[in-house]
Coordinates of C-alpha atoms in Angstrom, one line a residue:
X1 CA 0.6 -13.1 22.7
X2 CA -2.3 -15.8 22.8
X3 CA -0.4 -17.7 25.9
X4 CA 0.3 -14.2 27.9
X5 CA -3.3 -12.8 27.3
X6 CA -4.5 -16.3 28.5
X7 CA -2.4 -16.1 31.8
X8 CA -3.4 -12.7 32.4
X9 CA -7.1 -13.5 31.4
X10 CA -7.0 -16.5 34.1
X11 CA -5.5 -14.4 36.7
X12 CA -8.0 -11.6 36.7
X13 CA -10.8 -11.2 38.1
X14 CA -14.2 -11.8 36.7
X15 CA -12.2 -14.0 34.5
X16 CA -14.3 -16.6 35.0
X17 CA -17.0 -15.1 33.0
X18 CA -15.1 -15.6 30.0
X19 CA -13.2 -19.1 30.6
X20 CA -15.5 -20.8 32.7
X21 CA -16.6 -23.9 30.9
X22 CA -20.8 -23.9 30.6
X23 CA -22.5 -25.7 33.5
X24 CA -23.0 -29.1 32.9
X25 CA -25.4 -30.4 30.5
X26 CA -27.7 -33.4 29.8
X27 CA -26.1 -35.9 27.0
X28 CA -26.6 -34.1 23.6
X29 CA -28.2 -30.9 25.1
X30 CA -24.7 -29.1 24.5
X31 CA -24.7 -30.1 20.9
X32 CA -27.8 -28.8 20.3
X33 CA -26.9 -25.4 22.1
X34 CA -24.1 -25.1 19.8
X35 CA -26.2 -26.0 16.9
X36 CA -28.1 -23.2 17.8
X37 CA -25.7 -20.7 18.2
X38 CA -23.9 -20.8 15.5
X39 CA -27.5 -20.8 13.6
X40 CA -28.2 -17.2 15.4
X41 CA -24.7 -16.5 14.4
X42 CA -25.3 -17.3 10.5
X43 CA -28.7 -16.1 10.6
X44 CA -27.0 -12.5 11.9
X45 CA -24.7 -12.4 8.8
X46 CA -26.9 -13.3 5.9
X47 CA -29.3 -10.7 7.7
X48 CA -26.3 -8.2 7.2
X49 CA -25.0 -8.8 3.9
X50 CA -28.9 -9.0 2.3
X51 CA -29.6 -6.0 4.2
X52 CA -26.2 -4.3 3.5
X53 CA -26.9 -5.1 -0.6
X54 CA -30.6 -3.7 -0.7
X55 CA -29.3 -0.7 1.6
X56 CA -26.5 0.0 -1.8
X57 CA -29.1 -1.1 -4.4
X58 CA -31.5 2.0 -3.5
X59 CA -28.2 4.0 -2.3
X60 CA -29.7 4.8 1.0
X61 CA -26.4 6.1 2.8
X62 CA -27.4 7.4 6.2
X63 CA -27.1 3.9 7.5
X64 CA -24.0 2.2 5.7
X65 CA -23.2 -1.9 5.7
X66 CA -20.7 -1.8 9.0
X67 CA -23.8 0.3 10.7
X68 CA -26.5 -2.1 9.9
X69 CA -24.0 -4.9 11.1
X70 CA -23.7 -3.4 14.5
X71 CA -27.2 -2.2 15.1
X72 CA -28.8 -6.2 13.9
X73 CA -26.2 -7.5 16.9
X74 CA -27.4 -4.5 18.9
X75 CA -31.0 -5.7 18.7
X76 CA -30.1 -9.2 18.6
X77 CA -28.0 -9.1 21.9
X78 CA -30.5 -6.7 23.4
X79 CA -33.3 -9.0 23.1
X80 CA -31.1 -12.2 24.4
X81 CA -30.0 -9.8 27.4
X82 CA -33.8 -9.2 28.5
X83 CA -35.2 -12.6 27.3
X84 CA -34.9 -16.3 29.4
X85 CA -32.4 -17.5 26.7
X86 CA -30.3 -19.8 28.2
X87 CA -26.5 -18.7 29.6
X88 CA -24.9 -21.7 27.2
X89 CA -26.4 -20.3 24.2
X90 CA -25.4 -16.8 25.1
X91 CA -21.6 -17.1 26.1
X92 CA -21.3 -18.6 22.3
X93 CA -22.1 -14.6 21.5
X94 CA -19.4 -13.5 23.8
X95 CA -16.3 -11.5 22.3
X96 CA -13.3 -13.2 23.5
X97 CA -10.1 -11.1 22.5
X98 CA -8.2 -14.2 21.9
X99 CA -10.8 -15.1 18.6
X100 CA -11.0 -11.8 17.7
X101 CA -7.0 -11.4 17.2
X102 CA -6.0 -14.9 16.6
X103 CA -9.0 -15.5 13.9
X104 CA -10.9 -12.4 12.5
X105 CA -8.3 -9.8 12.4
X106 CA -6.0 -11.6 10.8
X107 CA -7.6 -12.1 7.3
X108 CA -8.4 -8.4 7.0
X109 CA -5.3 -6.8 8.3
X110 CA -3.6 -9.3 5.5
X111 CA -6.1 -7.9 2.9
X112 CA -5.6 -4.4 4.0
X113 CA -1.7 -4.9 3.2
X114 CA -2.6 -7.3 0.2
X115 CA -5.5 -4.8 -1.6
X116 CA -3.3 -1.6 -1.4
X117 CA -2.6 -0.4 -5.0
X118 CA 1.3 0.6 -5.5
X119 CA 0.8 3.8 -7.9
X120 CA -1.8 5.5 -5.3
X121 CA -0.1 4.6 -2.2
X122 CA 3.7 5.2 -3.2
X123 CA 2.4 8.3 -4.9
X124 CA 1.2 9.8 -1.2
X125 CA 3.7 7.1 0.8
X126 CA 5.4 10.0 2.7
X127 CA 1.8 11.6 3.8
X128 CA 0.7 8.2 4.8
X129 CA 3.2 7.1 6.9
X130 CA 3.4 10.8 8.6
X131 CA -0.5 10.6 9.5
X132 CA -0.4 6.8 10.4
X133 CA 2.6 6.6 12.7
X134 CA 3.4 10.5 13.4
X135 CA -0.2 11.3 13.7
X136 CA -1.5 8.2 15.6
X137 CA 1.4 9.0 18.2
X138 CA 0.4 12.7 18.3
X139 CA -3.2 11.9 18.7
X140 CA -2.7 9.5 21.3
X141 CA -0.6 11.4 23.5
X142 CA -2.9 14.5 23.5
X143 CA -5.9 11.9 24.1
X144 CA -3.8 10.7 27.0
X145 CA -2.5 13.9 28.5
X146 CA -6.1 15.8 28.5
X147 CA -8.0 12.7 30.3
X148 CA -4.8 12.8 32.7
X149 CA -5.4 16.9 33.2
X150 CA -9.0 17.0 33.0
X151 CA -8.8 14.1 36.2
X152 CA -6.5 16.4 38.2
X153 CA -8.8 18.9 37.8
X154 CA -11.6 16.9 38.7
X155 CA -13.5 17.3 35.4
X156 CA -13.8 13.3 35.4
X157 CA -13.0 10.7 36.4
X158 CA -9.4 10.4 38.0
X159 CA -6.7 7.8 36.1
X160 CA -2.8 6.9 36.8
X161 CA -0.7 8.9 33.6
X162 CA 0.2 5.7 31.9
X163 CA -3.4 4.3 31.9
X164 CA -4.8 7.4 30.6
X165 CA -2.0 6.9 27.9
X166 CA -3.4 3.3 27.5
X167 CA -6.8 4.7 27.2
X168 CA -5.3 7.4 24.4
X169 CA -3.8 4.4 22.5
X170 CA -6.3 1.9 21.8
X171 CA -8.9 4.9 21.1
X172 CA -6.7 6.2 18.2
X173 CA -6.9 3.0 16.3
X174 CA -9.2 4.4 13.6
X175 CA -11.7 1.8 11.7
X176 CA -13.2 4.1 9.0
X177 CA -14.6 1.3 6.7
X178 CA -17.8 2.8 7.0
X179 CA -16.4 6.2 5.4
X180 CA -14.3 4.6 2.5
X181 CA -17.5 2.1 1.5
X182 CA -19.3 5.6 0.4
X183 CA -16.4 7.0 -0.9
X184 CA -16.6 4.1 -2.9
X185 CA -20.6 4.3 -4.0
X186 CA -20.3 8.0 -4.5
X187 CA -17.1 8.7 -6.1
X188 CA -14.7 10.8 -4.3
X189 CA -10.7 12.0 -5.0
X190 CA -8.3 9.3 -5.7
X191 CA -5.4 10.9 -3.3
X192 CA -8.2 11.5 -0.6
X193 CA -9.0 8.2 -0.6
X194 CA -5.8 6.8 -0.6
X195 CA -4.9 9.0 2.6
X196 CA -7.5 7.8 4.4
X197 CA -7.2 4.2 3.4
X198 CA -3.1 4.2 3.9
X199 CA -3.7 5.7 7.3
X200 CA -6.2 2.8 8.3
X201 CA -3.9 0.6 7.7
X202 CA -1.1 1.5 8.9
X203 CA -2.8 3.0 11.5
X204 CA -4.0 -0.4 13.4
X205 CA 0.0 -1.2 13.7
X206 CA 0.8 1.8 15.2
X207 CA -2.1 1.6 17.6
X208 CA -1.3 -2.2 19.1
X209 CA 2.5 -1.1 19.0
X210 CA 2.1 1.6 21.0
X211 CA -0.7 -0.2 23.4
X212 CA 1.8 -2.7 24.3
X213 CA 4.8 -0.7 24.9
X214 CA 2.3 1.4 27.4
X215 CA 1.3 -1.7 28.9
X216 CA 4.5 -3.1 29.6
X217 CA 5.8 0.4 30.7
X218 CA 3.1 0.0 33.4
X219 CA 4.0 -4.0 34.6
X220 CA 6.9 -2.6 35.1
X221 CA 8.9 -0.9 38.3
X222 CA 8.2 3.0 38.1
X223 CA 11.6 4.7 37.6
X224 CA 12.6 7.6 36.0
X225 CA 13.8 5.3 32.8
X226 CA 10.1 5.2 31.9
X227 CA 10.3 7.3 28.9
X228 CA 13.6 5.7 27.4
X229 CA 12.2 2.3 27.9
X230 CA 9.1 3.0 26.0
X231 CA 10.2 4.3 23.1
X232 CA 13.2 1.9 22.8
X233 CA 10.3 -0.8 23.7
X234 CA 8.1 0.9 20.7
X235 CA 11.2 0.9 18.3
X236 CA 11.9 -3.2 18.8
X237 CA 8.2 -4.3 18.8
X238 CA 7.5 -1.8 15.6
X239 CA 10.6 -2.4 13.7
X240 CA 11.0 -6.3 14.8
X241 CA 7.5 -7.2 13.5
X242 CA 7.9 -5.0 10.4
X243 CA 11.2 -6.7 9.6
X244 CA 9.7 -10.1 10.3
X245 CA 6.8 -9.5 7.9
X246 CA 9.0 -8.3 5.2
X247 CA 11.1 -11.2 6.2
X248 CA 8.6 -13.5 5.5
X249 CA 7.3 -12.0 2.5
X250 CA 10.5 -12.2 0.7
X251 CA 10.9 -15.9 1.7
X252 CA 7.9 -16.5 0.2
X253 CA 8.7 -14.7 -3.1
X254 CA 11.8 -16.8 -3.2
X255 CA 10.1 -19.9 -3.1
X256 CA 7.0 -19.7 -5.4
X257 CA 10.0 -18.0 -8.2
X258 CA 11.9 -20.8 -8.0
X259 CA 10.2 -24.0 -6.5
X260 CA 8.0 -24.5 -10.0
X261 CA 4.8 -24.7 -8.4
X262 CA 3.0 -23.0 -10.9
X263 CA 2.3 -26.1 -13.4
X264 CA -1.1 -27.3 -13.6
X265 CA -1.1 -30.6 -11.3
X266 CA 0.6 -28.4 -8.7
X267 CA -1.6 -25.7 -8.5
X268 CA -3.4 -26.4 -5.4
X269 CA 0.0 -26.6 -3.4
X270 CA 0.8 -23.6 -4.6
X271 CA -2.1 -21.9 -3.6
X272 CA -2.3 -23.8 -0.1
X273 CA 1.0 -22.7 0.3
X274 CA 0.1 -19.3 -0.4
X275 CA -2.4 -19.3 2.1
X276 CA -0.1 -20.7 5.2
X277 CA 2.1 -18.0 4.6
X278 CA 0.4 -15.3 6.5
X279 CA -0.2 -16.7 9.2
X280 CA 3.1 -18.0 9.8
X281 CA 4.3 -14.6 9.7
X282 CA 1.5 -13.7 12.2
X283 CA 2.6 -16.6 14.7
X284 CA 6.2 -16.4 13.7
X285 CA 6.0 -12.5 15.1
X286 CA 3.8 -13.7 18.4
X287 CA 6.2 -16.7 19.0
X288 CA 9.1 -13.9 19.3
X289 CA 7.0 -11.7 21.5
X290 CA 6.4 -9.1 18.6
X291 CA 2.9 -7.5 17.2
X292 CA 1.7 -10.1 14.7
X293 CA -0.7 -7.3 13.3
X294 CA 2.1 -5.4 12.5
X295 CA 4.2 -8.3 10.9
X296 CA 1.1 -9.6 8.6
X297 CA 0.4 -6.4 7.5
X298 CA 3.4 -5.8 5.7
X299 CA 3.7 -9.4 4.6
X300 CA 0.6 -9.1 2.7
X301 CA 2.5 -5.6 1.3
X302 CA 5.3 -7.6 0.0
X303 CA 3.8 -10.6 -1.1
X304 CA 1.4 -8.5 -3.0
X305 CA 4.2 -6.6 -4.8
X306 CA 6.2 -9.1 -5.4
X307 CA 5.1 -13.2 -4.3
X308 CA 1.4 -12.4 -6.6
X309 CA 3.6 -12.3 -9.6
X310 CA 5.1 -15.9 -9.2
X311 CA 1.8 -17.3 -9.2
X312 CA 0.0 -19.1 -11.8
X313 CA -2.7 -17.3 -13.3
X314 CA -5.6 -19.6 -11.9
X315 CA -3.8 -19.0 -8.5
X316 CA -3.3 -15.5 -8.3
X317 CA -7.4 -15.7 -9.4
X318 CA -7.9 -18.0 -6.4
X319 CA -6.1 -15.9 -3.8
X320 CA -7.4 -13.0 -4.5
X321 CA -10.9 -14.6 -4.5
X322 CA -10.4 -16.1 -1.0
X323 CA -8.2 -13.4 0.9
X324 CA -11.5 -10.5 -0.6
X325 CA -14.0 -13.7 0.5
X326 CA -12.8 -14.6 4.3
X327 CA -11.5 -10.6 5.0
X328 CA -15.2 -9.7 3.9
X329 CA -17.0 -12.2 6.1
X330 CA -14.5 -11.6 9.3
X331 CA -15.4 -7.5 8.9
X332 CA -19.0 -8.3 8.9
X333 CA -19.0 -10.8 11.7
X334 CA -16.5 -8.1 13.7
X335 CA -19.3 -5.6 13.7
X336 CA -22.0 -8.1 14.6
X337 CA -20.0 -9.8 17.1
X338 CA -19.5 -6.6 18.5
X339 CA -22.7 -5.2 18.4
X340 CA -24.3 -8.5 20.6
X341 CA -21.4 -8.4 23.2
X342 CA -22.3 -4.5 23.8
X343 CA -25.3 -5.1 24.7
X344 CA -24.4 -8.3 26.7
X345 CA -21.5 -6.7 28.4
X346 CA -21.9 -5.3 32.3
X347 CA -20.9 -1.5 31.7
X348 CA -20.1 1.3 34.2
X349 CA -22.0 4.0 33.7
X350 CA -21.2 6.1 36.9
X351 CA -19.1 8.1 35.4
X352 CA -20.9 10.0 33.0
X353 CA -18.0 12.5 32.9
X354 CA -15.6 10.6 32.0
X355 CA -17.5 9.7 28.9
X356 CA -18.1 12.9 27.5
X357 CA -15.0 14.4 27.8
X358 CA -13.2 11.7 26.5
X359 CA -15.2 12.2 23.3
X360 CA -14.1 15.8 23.4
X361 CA -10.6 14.9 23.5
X362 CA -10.4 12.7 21.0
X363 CA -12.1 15.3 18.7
X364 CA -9.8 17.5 19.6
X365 CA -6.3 15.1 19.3
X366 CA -7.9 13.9 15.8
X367 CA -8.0 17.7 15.0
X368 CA -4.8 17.9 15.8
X369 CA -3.3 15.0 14.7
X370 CA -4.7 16.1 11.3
X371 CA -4.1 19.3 11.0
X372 CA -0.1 19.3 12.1
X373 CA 0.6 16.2 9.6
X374 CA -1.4 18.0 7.1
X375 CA 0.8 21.8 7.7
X376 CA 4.1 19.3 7.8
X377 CA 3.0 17.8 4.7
X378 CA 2.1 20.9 2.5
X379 CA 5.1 22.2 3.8
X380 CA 7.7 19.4 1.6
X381 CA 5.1 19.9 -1.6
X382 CA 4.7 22.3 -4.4
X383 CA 1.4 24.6 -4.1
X384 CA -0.1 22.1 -6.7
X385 CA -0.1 19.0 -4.8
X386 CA -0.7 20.6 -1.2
X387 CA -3.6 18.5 0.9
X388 CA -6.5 21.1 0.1
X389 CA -8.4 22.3 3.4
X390 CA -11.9 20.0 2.5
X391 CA -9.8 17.4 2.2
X392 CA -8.3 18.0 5.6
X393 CA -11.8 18.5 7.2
X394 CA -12.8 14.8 5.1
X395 CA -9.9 12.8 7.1
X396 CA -10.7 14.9 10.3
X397 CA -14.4 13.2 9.8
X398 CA -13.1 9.8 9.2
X399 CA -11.4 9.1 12.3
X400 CA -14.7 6.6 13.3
X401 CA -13.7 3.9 16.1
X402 CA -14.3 0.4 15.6
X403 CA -13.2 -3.2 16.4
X404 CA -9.8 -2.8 17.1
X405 CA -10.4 -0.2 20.1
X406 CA -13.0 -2.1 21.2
X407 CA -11.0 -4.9 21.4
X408 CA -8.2 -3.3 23.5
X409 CA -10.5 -2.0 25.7
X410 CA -11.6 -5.2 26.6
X411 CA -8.3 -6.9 27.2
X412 CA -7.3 -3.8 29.5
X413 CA -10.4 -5.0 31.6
X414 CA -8.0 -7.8 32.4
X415 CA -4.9 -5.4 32.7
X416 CA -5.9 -2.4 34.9
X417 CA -7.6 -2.4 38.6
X418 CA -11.3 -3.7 37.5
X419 CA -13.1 0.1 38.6
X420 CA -10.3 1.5 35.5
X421 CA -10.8 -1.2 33.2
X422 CA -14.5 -1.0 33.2
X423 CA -14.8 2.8 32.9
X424 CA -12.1 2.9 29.7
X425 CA -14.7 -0.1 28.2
X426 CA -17.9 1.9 28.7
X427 CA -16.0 4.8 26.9
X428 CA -14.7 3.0 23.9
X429 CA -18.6 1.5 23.7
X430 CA -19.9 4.7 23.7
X431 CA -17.6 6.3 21.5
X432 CA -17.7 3.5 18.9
X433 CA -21.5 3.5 18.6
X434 CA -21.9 6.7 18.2
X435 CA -18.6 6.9 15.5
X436 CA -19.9 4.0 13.9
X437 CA -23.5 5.3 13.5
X438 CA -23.8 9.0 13.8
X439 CA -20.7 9.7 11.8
X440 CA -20.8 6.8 9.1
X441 CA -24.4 7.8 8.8
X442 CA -23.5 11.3 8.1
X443 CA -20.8 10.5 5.8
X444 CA -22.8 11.3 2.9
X445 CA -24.2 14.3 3.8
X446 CA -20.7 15.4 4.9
X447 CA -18.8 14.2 1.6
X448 CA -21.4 16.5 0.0
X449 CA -21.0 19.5 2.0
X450 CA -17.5 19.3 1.3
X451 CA -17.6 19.4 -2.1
X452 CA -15.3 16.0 -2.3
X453 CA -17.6 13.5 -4.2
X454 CA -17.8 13.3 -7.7
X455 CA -13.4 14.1 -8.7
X456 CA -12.1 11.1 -9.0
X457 CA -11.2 11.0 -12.9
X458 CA -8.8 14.0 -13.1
X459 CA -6.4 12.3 -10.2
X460 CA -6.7 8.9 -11.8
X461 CA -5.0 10.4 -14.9
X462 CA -1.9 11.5 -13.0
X463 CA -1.3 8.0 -12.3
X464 CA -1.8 7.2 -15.8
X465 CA 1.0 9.3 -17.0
X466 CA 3.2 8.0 -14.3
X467 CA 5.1 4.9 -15.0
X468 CA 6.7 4.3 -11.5
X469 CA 3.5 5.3 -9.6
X470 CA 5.3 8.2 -7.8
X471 CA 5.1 11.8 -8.6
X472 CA 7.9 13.7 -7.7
X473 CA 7.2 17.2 -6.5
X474 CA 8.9 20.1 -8.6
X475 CA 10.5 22.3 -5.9
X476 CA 11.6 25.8 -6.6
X477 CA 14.2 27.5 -4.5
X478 CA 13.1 30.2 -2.0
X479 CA 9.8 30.1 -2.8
X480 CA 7.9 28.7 0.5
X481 CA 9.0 30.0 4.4
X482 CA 10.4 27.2 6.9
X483 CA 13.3 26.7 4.5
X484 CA 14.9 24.0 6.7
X485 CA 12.0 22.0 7.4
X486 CA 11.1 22.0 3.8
X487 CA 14.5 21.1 2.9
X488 CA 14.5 17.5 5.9
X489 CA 11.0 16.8 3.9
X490 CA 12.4 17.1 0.7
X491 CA 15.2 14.7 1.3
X492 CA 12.7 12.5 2.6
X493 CA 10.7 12.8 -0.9
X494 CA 14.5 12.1 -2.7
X495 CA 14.8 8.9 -0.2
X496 CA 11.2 7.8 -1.3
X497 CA 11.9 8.2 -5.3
X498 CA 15.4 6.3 -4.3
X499 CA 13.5 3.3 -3.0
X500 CA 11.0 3.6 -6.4
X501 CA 14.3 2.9 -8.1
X502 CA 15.7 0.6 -6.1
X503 CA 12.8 -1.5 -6.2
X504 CA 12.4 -1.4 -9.8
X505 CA 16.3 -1.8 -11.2
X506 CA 16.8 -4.4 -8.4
X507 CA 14.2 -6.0 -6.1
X508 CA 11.6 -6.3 -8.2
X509 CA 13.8 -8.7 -10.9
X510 CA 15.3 -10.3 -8.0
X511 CA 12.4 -11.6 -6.3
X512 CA 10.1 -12.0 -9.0
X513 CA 9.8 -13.6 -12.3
X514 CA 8.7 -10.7 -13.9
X515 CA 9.8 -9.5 -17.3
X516 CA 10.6 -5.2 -17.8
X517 CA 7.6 -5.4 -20.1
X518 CA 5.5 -6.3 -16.8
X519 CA 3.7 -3.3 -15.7
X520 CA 2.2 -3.3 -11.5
X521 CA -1.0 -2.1 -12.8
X522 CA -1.6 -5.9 -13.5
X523 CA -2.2 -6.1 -9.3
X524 CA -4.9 -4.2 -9.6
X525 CA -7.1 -6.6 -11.7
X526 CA -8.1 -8.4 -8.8
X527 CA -11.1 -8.4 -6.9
X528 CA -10.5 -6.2 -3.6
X529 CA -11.9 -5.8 -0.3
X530 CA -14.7 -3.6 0.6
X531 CA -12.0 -0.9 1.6
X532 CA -10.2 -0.9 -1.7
X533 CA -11.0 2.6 -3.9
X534 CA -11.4 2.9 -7.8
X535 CA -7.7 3.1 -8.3
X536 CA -7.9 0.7 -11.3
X537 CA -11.0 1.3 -12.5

């Protein structure tokens, strides 16, 4: 990916913004521009993380951590933008796509796979995946479709169908890490929370996988194949980079079981080892033209299930100490780094239009992205464990835009005709600052209003009582309409209690070292991530 977003980034363009070295400077002069912009830089995130700590200490919620983080590089690049400071020091502050997917997103997409408790997440594994991949599909086609319909009616701005479908896949890559660091202060329902966490991460996959295949569709010759391509282009990047992360994660396993590493002299190779790991399944999967989002993600899954439990107890420490370190100060930097290259940024504002439908429409695709998963997945469960309507309203709330659709928006600046790319980057600004800051301001308020704050100890206990982490629903015949439907989800429950089984009679003993008396509550021990819940408190 990093050697075809550099070609493309050289051909376009107003690439020369980006990749144009400085102008030259007197001997030592670019040292000490560096020097100082990696001092702003530092500067910005002890700012954040002193700020974001007195803003919890006196539980002032209306302007969370990730806010504060994009309003100090807000001010910050404001001030550079209006001020004499010199164009060396400022293209330090400039959001290159390449760092942002090579360096920061790595670490926390790996965390995000790495921090997930198994008893939460297998226990709601069949709601996740429908609101991560059924629902980020469903969402971004509607996005796509009403921006193409509301151009051919002339209600804004007018875009080709598969660049409005471009536009309605990066802007359903959700980022609600705002929303979850509240539901963390204040306390809210333990299956809540894990839906909207499982859905973030899975979400970000989904997202990139289906960007691609949309990009790709448009490089290539228009035919009436279009359709097939795309989703048999979806299916190999999807499934490839999930098999190659799963790949990896085993190979790992393997290794640390039976290489001996964990004896005291070796302990430091085991951990390095440990480390290098992700992100050879990250450049494995870009080397083979796959997502490496998608292929890290689920090797931090699987080497969090099983490779953890082959380590030494000082390195399993270590790891987690490192992996919750390096995701925390690549999330902070994200919204910073952000924040300064908003302001910095050249943005098209003609097209007022455009903006504010577009932020109807995706209301109105997260609406409906939420409430079909949600009727599909009340429909496979008894009454008792149906997705309550607050709780519906709570994920509809914390579909906030962040990083990752900023991101895209930026590298389709380089992909579409430059009128296009420009207005698609002044909508995902617009739409991220006021997700980020309106809504994860409100999130409080909101979590109140719902009546969703406070529950968590009565869904912690069904965990408790549940040895494999999964709770199987209780169905009785002829008791719900849609019989058919019900009966598809139901198998799909079966299949999901199968692969509880399988995991524990087989896998689990085949690629770890683990004794029965072992227990996967041990994983959650470890320090987390801010977006980890109170599962295993």
């Amino acid at each position: 990916m990093a050697v075809e977003l550099s070609m493309a980034l050289a051909a376009s363009p107003g690439a020369g913004l980006l990749l144009a070295p400085p102008p030259p400077a007197p001997p030592g002069k670019e040292q000490q521009v560096a020097g100082v912009g990696i001092l702003l830089q530092i500067s910005m995130l002890v700012l954040s993380f002193v700020l974001g700590h007195v803003l919890r200490r006196h539980r002032f919620y209306y302007l969370p951590e990730a806010s504060a983080s994009l309003l100090i590089g807000l001010v910050v690049g404001g001030l550079a933008n209006i001020s004499n400071t010199e164009t060396n020091t400022r293209t330090w502050f400039n959001f290159h796509e390449e760092f942002f997917f090579l360096f920061l997103l790595p670490p926390i997409i790996f965390q995000s796979g790495f921090s997930l408790s198994p008893k939460p997440f297998f226990a709601n594994f069949g709601a996740i995946v429908t609101f991560a991949i059924l629902g980020t599909f469903t969402a971004s086609i509607v996005t796509g479709m009403l921006v193409y319909l509301g151009g051919l009616t002339f209600l804004m701005y007018k875009l080709p169908l598969v660049e409005c479908l471009m536009f309605g896949a990066l802007i359903s890559a959700t980022d609600p890490v705002t929303v979850l660091s509240i539901f963390q202060e204040l306390g809210s329902d333990v299956n809540l929370y894990a839906l909207v966490f499982g859905e973030s991460v899975l979400n970000d996959a989904m997202a990139i996988s289906l960007y691609r295949t949309m990009s790709s569709v448009r490089s290539n010759a228009a035919g009436g194949e279009n359709i097939f391509m795309m989703i048999l282009q979806f299916l190999e990047i999807f499934v490839g980079s999930m098999s190659s992360g799963v790949g990896v994660g085993f190979i790992s396993s393997l290794l640390f079981k039976y290489a001996g590493l964990d004896i005291d002299n070796l302990q430091n190779l085991e951990s390095c080892l440990f480390v290098l790991f992700p992100y050879f399944s990250y450049m494995l999967a870009e080397g083979l033209g796959l997502s490496g989002i998608v292929s890290i993600l689920f090797t931090g899954m699987v080497m969090k299930h099983y490779t953890y439990s082959n380590l030494s107890d000082n390195s399993q420490r270590f790891v987690s100490s490192f992996f919750h370190l390096l995701s925390s100060l690549a999330e902070t930097f994200v919204f910073i780094y952000m924040g300064f290259d908003i302001a910095m940024e050249e943005h098209s504002w003609s097209h007022v239009g455009f903006i504010f439908f577009s932020i109807i429409f995706i209301i109105v695709a997260r609406a409906a992205n939420v409430f079909s998963c949600a009727y599909l997945v009340n429909v496979s469960r008894p009454e008792h464990r149906c997705i309550p309507l607050k709780h519906q309203k709570a994920l509809c709330f914390s579909g906030l835009r962040g990083a990752m659709a900023f991101a895209l928006a930026l590298q389709s600046v380089h992909e579409l005709p430059e009128g296009h790319g420009k207005t698609i980057l002044t909508t995902t600004t617009a739409i991220v600052v006021l997700t980020v800051l309106l809504i994860g301001g409100s999130t409080g308020t909101m979590l109140e209003a719902l009546d969703v704050i406070g529950d968590e100890n009565t869904s912690i206990e069904i965990y408790e009582d549940n040895n494999n982490g999964y709770i199987p629903p209780t169905y009785e015949e002829g008791t719900s309409s849609g019989g058919g439907l019900r009966m598809k989800l139901k198998e799909f429950h079966k299949s999901t209690t199968s692969f509880t089984a399988l995991d524990k009679n087989y896998l689990t003993p085949f690629f770890t070292s683990q004794t029965d008396d072992d227990d996967a509550d041990d994983f959650g021990d470890q320090p987390q991530n801010q977006r980890r819940g109170f599962y295993d408190q």
